Structure formats: structure tokens, C-alpha cells
XYZ file of C-alpha atoms in Angstrom:
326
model
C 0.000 0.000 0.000
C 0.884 3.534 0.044
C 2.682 3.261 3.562
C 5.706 2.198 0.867
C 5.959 5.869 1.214
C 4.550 6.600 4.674
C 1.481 7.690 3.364
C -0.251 6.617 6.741
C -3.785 8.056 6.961
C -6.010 5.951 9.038
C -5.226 2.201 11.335
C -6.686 -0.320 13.224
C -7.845 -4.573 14.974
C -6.524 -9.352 15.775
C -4.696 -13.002 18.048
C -2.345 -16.820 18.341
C -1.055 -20.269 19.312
C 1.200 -23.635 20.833
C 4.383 -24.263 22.049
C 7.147 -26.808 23.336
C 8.360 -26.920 26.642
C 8.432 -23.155 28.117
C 5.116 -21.176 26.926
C 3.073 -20.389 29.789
C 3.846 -16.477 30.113
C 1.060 -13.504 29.162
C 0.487 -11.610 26.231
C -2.504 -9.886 24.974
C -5.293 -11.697 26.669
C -3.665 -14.632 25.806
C -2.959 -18.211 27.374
C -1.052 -20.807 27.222
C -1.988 -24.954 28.462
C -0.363 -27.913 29.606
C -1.308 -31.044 27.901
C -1.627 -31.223 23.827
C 0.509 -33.548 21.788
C 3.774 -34.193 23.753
C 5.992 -34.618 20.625
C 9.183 -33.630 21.802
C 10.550 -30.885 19.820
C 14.428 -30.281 17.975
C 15.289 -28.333 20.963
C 14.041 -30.823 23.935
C 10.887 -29.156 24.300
C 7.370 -30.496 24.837
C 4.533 -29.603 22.884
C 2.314 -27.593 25.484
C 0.483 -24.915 23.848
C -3.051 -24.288 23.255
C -4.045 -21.527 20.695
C -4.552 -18.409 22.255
C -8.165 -17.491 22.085
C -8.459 -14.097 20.121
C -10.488 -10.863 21.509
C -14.288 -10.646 20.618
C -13.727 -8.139 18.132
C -11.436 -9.753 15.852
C -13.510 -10.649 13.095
C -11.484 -13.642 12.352
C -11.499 -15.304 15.682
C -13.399 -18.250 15.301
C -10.212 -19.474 12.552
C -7.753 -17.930 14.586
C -8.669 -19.813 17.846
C -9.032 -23.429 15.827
C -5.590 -22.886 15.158
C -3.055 -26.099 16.438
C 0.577 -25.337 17.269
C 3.528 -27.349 15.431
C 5.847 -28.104 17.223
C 8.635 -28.658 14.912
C 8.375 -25.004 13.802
C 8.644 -24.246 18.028
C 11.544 -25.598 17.785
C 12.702 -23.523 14.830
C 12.488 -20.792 16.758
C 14.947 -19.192 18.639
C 14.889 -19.857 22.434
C 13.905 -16.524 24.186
C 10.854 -16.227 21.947
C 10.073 -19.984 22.814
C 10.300 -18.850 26.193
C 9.278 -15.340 25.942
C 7.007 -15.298 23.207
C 6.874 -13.283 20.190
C 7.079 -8.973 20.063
C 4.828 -7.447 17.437
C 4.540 -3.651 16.358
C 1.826 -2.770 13.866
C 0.475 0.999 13.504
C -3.005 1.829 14.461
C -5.483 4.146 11.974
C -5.653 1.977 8.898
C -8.856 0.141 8.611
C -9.186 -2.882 8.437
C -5.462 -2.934 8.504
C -5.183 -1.663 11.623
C -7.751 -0.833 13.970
C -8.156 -0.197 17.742
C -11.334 -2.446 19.448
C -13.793 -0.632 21.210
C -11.814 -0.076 24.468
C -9.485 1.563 22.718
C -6.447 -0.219 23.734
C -6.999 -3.902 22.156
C -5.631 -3.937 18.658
C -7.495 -5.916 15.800
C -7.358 -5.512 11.984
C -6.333 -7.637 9.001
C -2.421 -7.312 10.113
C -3.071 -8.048 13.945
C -5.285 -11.147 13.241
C -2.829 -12.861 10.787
C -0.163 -12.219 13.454
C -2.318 -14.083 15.984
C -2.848 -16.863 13.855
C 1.228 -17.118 12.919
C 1.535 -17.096 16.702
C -0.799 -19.627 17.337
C 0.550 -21.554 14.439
C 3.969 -21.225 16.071
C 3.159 -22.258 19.553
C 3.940 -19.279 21.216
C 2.216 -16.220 22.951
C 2.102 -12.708 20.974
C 2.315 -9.353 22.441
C 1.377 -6.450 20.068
C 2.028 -2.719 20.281
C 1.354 0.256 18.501
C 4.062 2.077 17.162
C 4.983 4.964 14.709
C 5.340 3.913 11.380
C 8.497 5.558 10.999
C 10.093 4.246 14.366
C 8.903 0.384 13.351
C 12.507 -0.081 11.608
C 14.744 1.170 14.255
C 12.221 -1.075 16.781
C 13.045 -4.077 14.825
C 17.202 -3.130 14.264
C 17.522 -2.108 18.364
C 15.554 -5.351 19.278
C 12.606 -3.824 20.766
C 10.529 -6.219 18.330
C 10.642 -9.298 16.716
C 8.709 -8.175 14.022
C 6.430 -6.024 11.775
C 2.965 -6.575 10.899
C 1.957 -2.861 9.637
C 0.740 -2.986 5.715
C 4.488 -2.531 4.828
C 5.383 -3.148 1.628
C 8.349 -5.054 0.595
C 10.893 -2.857 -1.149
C 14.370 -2.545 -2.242
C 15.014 0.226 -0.006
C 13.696 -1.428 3.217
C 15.298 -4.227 2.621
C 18.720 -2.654 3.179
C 17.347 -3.271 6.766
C 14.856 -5.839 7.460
C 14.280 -9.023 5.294
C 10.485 -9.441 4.131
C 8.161 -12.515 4.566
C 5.411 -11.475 1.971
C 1.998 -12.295 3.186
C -0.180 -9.669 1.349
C -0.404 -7.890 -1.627
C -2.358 -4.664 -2.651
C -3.116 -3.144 -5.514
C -5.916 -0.794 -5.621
C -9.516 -0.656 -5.777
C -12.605 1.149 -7.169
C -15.525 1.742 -4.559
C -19.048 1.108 -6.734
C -22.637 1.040 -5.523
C -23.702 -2.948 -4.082
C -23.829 -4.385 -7.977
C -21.428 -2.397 -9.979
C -24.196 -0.977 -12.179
C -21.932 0.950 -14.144
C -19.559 -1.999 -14.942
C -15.956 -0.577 -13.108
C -13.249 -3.271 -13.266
C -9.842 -2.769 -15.622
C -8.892 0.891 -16.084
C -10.511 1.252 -19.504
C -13.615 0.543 -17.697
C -13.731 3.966 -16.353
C -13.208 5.790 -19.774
C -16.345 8.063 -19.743
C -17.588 7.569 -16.609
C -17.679 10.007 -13.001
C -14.663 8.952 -10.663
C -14.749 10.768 -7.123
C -11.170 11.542 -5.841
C -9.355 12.942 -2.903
C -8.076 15.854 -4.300
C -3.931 15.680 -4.115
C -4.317 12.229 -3.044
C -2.490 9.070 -4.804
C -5.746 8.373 -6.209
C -5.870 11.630 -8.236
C -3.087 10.483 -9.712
C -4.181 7.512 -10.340
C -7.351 8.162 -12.073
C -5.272 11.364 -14.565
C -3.231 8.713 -15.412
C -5.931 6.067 -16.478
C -8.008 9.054 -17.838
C -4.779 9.532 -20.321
C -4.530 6.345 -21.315
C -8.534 6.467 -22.372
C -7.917 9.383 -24.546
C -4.804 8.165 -26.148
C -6.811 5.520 -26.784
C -9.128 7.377 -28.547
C -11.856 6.953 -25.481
C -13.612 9.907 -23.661
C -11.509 10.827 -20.551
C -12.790 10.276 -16.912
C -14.669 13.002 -15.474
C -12.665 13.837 -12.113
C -14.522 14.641 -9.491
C -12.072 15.877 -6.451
C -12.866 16.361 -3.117
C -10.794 17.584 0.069
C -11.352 13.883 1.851
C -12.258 10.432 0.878
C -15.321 10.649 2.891
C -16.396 13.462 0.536
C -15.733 11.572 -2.192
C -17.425 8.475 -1.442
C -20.265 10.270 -0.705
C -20.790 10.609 -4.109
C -20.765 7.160 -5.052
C -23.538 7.176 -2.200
C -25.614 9.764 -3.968
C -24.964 8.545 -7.344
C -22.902 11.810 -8.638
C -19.901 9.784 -9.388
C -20.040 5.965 -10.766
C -16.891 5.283 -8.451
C -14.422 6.322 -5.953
C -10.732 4.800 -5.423
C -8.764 3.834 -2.735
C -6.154 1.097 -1.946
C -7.895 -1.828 -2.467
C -8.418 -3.118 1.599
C -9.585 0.751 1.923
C -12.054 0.585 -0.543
C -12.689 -3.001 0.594
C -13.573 -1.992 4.554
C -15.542 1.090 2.896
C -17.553 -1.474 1.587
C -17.750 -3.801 4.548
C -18.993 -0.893 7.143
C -21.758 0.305 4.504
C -24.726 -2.283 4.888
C -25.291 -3.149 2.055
C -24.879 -0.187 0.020
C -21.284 -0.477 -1.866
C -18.659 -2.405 -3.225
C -15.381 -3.107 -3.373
C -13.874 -4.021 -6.624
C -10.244 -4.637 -7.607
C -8.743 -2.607 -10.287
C -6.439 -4.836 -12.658
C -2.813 -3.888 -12.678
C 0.171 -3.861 -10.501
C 0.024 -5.229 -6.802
C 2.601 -5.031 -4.367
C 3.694 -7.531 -1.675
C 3.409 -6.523 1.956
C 5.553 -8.103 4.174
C 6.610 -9.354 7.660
C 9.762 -7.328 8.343
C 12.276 -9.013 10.625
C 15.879 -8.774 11.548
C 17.996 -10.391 8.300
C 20.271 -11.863 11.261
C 17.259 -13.826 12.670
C 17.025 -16.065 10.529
C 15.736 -19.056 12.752
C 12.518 -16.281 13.133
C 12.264 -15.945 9.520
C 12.422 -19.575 8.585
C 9.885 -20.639 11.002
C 7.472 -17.306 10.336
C 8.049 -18.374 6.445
C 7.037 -22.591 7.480
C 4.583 -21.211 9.397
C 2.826 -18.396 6.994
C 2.918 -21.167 4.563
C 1.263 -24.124 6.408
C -1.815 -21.966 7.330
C -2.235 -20.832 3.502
C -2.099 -24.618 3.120
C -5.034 -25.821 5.229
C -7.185 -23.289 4.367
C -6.757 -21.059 7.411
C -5.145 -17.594 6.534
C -7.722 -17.222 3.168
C -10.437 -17.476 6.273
C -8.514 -14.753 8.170
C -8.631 -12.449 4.764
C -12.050 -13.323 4.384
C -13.671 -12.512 7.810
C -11.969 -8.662 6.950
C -13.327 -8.567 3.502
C -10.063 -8.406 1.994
C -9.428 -12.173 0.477
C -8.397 -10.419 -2.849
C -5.173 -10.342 -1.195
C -4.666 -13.263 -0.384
C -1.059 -15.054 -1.821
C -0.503 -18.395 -3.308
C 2.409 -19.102 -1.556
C 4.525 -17.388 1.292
C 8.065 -15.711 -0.054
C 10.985 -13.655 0.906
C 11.396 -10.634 -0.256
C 9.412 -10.945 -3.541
C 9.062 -7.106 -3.502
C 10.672 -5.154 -6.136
């Protein structure tokens, strides 16, 4: 998403799993069991973890708390986050990225409920904070966290720093009435029709640039509508001045989800970019297991339900890589 350039507007809301033989410490609301499957792990350890039941408000809790720990990935993992558990930072104020729950403390969102279910996954507890987006990096470098759940996309640049496990990607999206009744999909689609835009937003740009590529093609141009805020301009949508607005796609996605009924999200073709788990490059027993573990819930089904229960399964990846960004 935009954050690739710090372009942080809103945030906000999710929880994890098992472990071998040292989980039993705190963590957001979480808990840890005896008992479970006493496999002994690589590192000596007993299986003794019992998914982490995830707050009320994460949407995707009834996945996230089926979740069973593996202990061979436990073991993967280095020992003080066996022991310890897992540190998370995300930033708060980018729904349904990022949300806070009602009492305003408990964090839940797309990013916060796929970190619960890695946690789970990896049999060990999860504590997440909020953080600056800007001050995320240095957290991770200094050791303050273990890693970064915060719509971050995977560049070149970051990766100087942190080394990615991809586990998103984003492109953007067009926000239509509930049906699409004016037909928005590819770019071309929009040739002629009423877009609604924040005025000297990314989407402005956006939208010039398709409404170029409709007159070089010999089309009729998009009729900009700009506004000063993307409430403004979906609004219009609403009233049925503009056929669409446009937003990164989980935006336009969770403008859809909180509007009964009324809109829809749908996915503009073209580029995406991978968001991804940023970790230290030197912890690499972190990043192998995260990888494993990212790639055995895409496997049985369980992170697509995690997508789904924020409305944002159009991001889903086949497969979980390292830095795949460009």
C-alpha cells in the first residue's frame, strides 16, 4: 500500500497459538496450556500450547482460535521467543489494517489477526504494540521487536534493513454502488464515466493517469470529481454523482464492509505489491519458522479465512516468499 511511502492516513484490529516446553507467560489476553501432543521438539521441548483465544472483536477469531501449534516449527524458533514469546509492532489508523477495538487499547485488523494466527501456528504467545510507522525499523534493528505486521510493503530500499516474509499484496480498488451498475473493473472501464477523488491524493493520480490512457486511446476521458477527503468523495458514489471512488484496495474493501449493504469493493487490474513481515535479516531461525509457518496456514485453508472474515481475500497469496518485492 501507500505506507511504501509513509502515506499513513487511518489504522486499526486481531490473536495466536502452541508451544514446546516453556510457553506459559502472558500476552494480549492470551494463554497458554499444559497437555496437547507431547511430541518432543528439535530443541528438547514439549509440545504444550493451546491456541490463544483471540479478543471478541477480531472478526477472524473463530479461525484464529481453531488454530493447532507445530511443534517442529517451536523448535525452529529461537529460544527466548520460545520462552518469551513473540514482540509485534503494527500501527493503528488503517482500517481494516489496523484498527483499535472498542476499548481503545486492544488492537485488531487484518495485520493483527494474521499475526495471531502465525503465533498460534507457532506455539507461542504474541504481544502487540502500537508504534509509529516511521520508528517500526529502528524497533526491529535495536531489538525492541521481533517483528512487523503494519501494511508494509516489501521494497528494495527497506530491505537494506529488514528481510520481508510477503503475506499480502495490494493493488488498488474502485468503490461502486452494491452491484457495480456501471460496470468498473480494468482501467478502460472507467473511460467516460464520473470517478470521485481525494483531491492531491495518490488516487488523483491515479485516475489522470488512467483518464490519459482512455484518450490516447481514442476513449472519452474520466470526469474527475475531487474532493478535500475520501469521505467526501465516497459520498458521491452514495448519492450517485460519481459511478466510483478509489482507494487502496483493503480501503475501498472496509468502505464497503462498514456500509450495509450499500457499496462495493472491486479490484482494479494492474500492478500489486507484496506486503511483508519485516524481521531482523540476522534472525534467521525467526524468519524460517514465520516463512514454514505463513505457509502451512495458507495450506489448510486457514489464513484465506482470516482475509475473508476482513473482507479483503483479494489479497490473499498463493504461496509465502521472501522478499518478492521489487
Amino acid at each position: 500500500m501507500k505506507r511504501s511511502t509513509k502515506n499513513i492516513a487511518l489504522k486499526s484490529v486481531l490473536s495466536s497459538l502452541a508451544a514446546a516446553a516453556l510457553l506459559a507467560t502472558t500476552a494480549c489476553g492470551g494463554q497458554s496450556l499444559a497437555g496437547g501432543d507431547p511430541t518432543p521438539s528439535a530443541s528438547g521441548a514439549a509440545a504444550a500450547f493451546t491456541a490463544v483465544p483471540a479478543p471478541d472483536e477480531d472478526l477472524a477469531k473463530s479461525a484464529i482460535d481453531e488454530i493447532k501449534a507445530n511443534p517442529e516449527l517451536t523448535a525452529i524458533l529461537p529460544e527466548a521467543i520460545q520462552k518469551e514469546g513473540l514482540k509485534m509492532t503494527t500501527s493503528e489508523g488503517y482500517p481494516p489494517m489496523e484498527l483499535y477495538a472498542k476499548d481503545g487499547k486492544t488492537l485488531v485488523g487484518v495485520d493483527p489477526s494474521v499475526g495471531r494466527a502465525l503465533a498460534n501456528k507457532l506455539g507461542v504467545n504474541l504481544t502487540i504494540k502500537d508504534e509509529d510507522f516511521n520508528a517500526q525499523i529502528p524497533g526491529i534493528t535495536t531489538g525492541r521487536y521481533d517483528m512487523i505486521m503494519s501494511s508494509m510493503t516489501d521494497n528494495e530500499e527497506r530491505r537494506k534493513t529488514v528481510t520481508f516474509v510477503d503475506y499480502v499484496q495490494a493493488g488498488n480498488g474502485w468503490v461502486v454502488k452494491e452491484g457495480n451498475p456501471a460496470g468498473l473493473g480494468n482501467p478502460e472501464s472507467a473511460c467516460g464515466k464520473t470517478v470521485a477523488v481525494v483531491d492531491n491524493g495518490s488516487s488523483l493520480d491515479l485516475v489522470t493517469g488512467f483518464s490519459k490512457e482512455c484518450e490516447d486511446a481514442g476513449k472519452s476521458k474520466i470526469n474527475i470529481l475531487k474532493f478535500s477527503g475520501d469521505q467526501e468523495a465516497i459520498l458521491q458514489v452514495r448519492n450517485g454523482r460519481a459511478d466510483a471512488g478509489v482507494n487502496d484496495y483493503p480501503v475501498a474493501a472496509y468502505r464497503a464492509q462498514i456500509s450495509e449493504g450499500a457499496l462495493e469493493a472491486v479490484a482494479i487490474d494492474g500492478p500489486t505489491s507484496p506486503w511483508g513481515i519485516a524481521m531482523k535479516p540476522e534472525n534467521e531461525q525467526l524468519i524460517e519458522a514465520m516463512q514454514k509457518a505463513l505457509q502451512e496456514l495458507i495450506d489448510d485453508g486457514t489464513y484465506k479465512q482470516v482475509l475473508e472474515a476482513w473482507n479483503v481475500g483479494q489479497m490473499a497469496v498463493d504461496s509465502a516468499k521472501i522478499n518478492d518485492g521489487k
